[in-house]
PDB file of C-alpha atoms in Angstrom:
ATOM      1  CA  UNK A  21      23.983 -31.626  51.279  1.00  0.00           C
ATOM      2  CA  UNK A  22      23.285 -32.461  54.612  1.00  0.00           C
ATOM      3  CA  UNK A  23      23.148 -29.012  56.127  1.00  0.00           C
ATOM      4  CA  UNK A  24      21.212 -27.587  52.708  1.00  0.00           C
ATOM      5  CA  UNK A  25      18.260 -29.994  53.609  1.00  0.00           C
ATOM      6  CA  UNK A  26      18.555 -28.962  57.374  1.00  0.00           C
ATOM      7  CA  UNK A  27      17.933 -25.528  55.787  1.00  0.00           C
ATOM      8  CA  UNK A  28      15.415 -26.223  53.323  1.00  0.00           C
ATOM      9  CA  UNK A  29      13.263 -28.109  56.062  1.00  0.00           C
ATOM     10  CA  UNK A  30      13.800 -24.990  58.097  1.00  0.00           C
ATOM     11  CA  UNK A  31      12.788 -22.648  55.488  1.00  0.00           C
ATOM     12  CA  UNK A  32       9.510 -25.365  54.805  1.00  0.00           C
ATOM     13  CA  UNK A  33       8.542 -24.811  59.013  1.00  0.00           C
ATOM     14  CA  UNK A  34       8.784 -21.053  58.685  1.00  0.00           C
ATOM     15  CA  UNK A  35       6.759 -20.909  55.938  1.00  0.00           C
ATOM     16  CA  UNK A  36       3.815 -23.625  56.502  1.00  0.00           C
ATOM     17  CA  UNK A  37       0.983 -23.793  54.619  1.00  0.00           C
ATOM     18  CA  UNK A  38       2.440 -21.160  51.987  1.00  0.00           C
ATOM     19  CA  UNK A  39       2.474 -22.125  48.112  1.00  0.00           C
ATOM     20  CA  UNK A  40       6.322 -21.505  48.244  1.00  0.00           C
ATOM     21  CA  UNK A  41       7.080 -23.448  51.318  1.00  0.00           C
ATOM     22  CA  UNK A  42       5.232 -26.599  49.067  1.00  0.00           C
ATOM     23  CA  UNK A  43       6.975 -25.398  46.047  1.00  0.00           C
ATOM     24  CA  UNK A  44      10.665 -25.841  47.394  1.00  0.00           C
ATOM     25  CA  UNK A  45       9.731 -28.424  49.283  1.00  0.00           C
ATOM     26  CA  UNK A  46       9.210 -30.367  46.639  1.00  0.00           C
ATOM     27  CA  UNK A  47      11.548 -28.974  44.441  1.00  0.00           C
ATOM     28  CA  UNK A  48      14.288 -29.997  46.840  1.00  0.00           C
ATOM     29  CA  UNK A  49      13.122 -33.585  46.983  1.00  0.00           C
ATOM     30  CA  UNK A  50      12.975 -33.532  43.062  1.00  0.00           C
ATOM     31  CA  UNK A  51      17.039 -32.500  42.713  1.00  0.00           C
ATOM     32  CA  UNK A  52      18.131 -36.686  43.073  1.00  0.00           C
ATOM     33  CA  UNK A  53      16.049 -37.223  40.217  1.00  0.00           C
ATOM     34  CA  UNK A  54      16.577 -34.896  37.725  1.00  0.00           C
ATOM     35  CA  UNK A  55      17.745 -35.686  34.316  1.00  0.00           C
ATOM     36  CA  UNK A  56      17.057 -32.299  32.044  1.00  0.00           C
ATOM     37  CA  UNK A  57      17.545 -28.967  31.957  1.00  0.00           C
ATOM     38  CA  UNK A  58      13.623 -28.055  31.840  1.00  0.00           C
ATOM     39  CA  UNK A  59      13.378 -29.817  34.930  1.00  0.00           C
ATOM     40  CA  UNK A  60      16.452 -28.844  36.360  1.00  0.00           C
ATOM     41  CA  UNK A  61      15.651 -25.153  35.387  1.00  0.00           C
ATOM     42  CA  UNK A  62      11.818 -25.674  37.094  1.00  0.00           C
ATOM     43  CA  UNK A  63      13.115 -27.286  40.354  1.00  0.00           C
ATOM     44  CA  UNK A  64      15.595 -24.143  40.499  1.00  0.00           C
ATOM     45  CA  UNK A  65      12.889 -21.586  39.868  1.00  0.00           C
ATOM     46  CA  UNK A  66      10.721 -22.994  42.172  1.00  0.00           C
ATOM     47  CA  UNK A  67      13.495 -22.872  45.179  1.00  0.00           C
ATOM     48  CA  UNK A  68      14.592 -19.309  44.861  1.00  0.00           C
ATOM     49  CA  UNK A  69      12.457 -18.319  48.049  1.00  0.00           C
ATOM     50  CA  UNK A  70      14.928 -20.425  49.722  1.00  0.00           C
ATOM     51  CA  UNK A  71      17.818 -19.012  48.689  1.00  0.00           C
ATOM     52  CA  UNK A  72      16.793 -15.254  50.010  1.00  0.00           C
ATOM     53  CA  UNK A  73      16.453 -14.384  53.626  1.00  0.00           C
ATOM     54  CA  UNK A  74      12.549 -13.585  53.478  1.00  0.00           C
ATOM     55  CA  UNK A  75      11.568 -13.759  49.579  1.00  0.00           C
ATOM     56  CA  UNK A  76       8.003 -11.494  50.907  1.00  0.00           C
ATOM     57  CA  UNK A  77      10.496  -8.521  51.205  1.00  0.00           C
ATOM     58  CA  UNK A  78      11.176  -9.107  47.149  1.00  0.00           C
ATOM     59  CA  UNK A  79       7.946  -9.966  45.302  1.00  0.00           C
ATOM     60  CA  UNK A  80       8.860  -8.086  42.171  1.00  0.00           C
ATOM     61  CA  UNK A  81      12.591  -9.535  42.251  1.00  0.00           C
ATOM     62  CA  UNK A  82      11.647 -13.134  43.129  1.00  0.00           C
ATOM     63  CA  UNK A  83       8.670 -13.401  40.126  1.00  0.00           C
ATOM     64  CA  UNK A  84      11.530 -11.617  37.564  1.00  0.00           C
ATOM     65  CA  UNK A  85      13.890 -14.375  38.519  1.00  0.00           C
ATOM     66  CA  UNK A  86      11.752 -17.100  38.437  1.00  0.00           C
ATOM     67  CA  UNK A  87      10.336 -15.586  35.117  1.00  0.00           C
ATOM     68  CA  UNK A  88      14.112 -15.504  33.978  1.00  0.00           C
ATOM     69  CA  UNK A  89      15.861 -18.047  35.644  1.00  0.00           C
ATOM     70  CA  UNK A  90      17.283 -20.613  33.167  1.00  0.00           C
ATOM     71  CA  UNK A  91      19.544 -23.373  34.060  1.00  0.00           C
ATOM     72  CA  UNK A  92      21.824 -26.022  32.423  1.00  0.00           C
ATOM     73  CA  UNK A  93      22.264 -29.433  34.765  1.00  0.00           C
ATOM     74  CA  UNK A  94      25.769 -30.361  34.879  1.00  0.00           C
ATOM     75  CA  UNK A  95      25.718 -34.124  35.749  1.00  0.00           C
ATOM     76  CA  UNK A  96      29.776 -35.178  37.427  1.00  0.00           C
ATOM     77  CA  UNK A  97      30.842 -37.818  37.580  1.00  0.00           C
ATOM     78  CA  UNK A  98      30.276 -39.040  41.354  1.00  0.00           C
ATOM     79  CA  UNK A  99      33.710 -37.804  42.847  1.00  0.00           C
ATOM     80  CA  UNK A 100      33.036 -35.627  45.769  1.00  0.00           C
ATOM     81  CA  UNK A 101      34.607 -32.222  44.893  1.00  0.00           C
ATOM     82  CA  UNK A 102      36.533 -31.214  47.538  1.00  0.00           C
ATOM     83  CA  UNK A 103      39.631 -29.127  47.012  1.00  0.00           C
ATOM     84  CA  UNK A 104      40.235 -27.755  50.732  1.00  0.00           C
ATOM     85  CA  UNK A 105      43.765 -29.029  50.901  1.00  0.00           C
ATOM     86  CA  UNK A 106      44.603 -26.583  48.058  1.00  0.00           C
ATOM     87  CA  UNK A 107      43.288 -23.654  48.942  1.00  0.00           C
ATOM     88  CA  UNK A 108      46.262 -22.356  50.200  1.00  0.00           C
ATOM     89  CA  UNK A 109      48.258 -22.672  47.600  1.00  0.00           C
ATOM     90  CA  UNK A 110      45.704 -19.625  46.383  1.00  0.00           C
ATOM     91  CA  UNK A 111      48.075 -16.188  46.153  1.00  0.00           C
ATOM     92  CA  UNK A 112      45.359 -13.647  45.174  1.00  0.00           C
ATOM     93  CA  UNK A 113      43.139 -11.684  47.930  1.00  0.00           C
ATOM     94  CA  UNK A 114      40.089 -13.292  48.155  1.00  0.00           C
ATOM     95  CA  UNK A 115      36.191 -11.933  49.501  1.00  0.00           C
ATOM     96  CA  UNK A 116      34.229 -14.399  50.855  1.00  0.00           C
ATOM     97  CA  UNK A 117      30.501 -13.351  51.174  1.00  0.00           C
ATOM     98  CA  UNK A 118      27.693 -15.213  52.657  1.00  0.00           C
ATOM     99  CA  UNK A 119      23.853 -14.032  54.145  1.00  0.00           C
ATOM    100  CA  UNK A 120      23.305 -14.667  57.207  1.00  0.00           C
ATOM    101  CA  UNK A 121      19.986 -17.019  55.773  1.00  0.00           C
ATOM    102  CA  UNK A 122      21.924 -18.406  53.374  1.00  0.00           C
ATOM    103  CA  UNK A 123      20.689 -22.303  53.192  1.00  0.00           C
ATOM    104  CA  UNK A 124      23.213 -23.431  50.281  1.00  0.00           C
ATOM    105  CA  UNK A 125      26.216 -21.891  51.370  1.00  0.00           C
ATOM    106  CA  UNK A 126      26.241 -20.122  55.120  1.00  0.00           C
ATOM    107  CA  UNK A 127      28.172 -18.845  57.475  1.00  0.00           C
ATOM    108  CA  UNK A 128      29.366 -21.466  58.395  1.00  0.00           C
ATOM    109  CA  UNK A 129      30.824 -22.805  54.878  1.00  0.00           C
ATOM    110  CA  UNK A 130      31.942 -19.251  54.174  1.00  0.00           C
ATOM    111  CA  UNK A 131      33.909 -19.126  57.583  1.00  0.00           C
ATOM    112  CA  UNK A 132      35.415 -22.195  56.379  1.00  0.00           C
ATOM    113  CA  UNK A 133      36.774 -20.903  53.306  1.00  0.00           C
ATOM    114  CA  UNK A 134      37.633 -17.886  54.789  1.00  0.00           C
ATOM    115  CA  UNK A 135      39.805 -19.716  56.628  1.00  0.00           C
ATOM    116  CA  UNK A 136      41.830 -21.601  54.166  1.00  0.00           C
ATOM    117  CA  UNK A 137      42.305 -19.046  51.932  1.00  0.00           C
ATOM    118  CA  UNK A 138      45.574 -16.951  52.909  1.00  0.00           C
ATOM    119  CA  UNK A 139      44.400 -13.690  51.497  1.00  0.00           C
ATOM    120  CA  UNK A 140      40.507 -13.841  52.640  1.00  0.00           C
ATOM    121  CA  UNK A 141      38.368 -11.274  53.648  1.00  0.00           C
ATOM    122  CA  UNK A 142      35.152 -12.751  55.143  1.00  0.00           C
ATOM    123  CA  UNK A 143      31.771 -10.484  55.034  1.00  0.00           C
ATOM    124  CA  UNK A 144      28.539 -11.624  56.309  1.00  0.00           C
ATOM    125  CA  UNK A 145      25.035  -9.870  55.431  1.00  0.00           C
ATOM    126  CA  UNK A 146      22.684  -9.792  58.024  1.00  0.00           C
ATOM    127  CA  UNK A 147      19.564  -9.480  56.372  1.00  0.00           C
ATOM    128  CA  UNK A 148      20.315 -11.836  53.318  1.00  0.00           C
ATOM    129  CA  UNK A 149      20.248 -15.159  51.724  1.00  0.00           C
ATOM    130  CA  UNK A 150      22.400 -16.579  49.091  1.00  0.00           C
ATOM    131  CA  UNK A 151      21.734 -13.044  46.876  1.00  0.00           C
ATOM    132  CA  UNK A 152      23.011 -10.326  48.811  1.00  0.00           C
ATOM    133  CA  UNK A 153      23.547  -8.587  46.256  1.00  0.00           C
ATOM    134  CA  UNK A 154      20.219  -8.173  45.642  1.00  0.00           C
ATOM    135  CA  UNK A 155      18.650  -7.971  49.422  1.00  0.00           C
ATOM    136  CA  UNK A 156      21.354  -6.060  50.596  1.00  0.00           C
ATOM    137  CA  UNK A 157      22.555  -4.217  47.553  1.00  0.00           C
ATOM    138  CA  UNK A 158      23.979  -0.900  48.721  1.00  0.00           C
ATOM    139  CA  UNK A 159      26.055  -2.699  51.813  1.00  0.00           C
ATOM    140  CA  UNK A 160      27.404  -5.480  49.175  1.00  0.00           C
ATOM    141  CA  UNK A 161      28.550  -2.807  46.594  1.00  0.00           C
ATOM    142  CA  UNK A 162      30.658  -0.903  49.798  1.00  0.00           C
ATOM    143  CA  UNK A 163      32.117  -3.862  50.985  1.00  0.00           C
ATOM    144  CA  UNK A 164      33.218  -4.791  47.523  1.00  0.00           C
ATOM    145  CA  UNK A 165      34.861  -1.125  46.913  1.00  0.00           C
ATOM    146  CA  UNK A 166      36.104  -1.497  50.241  1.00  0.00           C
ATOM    147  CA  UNK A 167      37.523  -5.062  49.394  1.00  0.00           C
ATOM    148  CA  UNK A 168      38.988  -3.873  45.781  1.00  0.00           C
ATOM    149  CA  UNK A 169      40.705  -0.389  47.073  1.00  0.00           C
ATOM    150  CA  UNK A 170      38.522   1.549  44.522  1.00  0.00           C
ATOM    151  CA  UNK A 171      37.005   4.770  45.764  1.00  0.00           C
ATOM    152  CA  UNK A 172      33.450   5.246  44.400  1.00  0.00           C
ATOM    153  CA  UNK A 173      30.232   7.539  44.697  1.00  0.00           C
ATOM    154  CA  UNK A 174      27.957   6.944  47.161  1.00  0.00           C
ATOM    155  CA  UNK A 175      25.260   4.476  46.460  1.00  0.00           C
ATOM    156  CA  UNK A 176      21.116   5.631  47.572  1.00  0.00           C
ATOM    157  CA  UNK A 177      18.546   5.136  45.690  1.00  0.00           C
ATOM    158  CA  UNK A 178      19.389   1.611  44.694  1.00  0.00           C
TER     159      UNK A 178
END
């Protein structure tokens, strides 16, 4: 959680004086405290310029989302969840993608896992967040092909 809020006061500095920038701001501060899934789904809606590498590239996308976007809050029960020392015992190939601006799960986290897991394939976007398949939709579609052995027609136009 640490490195998220690293990110999201990043993302905040970049983006001064902008409604968004405001918006996850305080969204982010809001997570501790939430107790329903209207406010969960809000505080989600309202950080989704966060979780892409430059949300102005994707007006149409970002106000569909955000028009879409509903959420259920799953409440644990205050165990950390942390299952790195099993993740070798995983015996299926495995791709591990991550944008390059991703704030929630990076490069780093994804490098991680890519490590532990025996069969992984790691594949960073350059020009993406946490939806690469949406900011980088063409390239994510090859390297899944790539990654699952199935031949398919070229992607333009997307």
């Amino acid at each position: 959680m640490a490195d998220a809020s690293a990110e999201i006061a990043a993302f905040v500095a970049r983006h001064a004086g902008t409604a968004e920038a405001k918006a996850v701001e305080r969204a982010w501060a809001s997570i501790p405290t939430i107790r329903t899934d209207a406010a969960y789904t809000a505080a989600l809606r309202d950080l989704l310029p966060a979780y892409m590498s430059d949300f102005r590239r994707w007006p149409d996308m970002l106000a569909t989302l955000q028009r879409r976007l509903q959420a259920t809050l799953l409440v644990g029960d205050g165990q950390v969840f942390d299952v790195r020392d099993r993740l070798a015992t995983v015996q299926v190939p495995a791709l591990v993608v991550t944008g390059t601006d991703d704030f929630i799960l990076g490069p780093r986290h994804a490098a991680l896992l890519a490590d532990l897991l025996p069969q992984a394939q790691m594949r960073i976007f350059e020009q993406s967040g946490h939806f690469a398949h949406i900011e980088e939709a063409c390239a994510f579609a090859e390297a899944v092909l790539r990654f699952t052995g199935r031949p398919g027609r070229a992607l333009s136009g997307i």
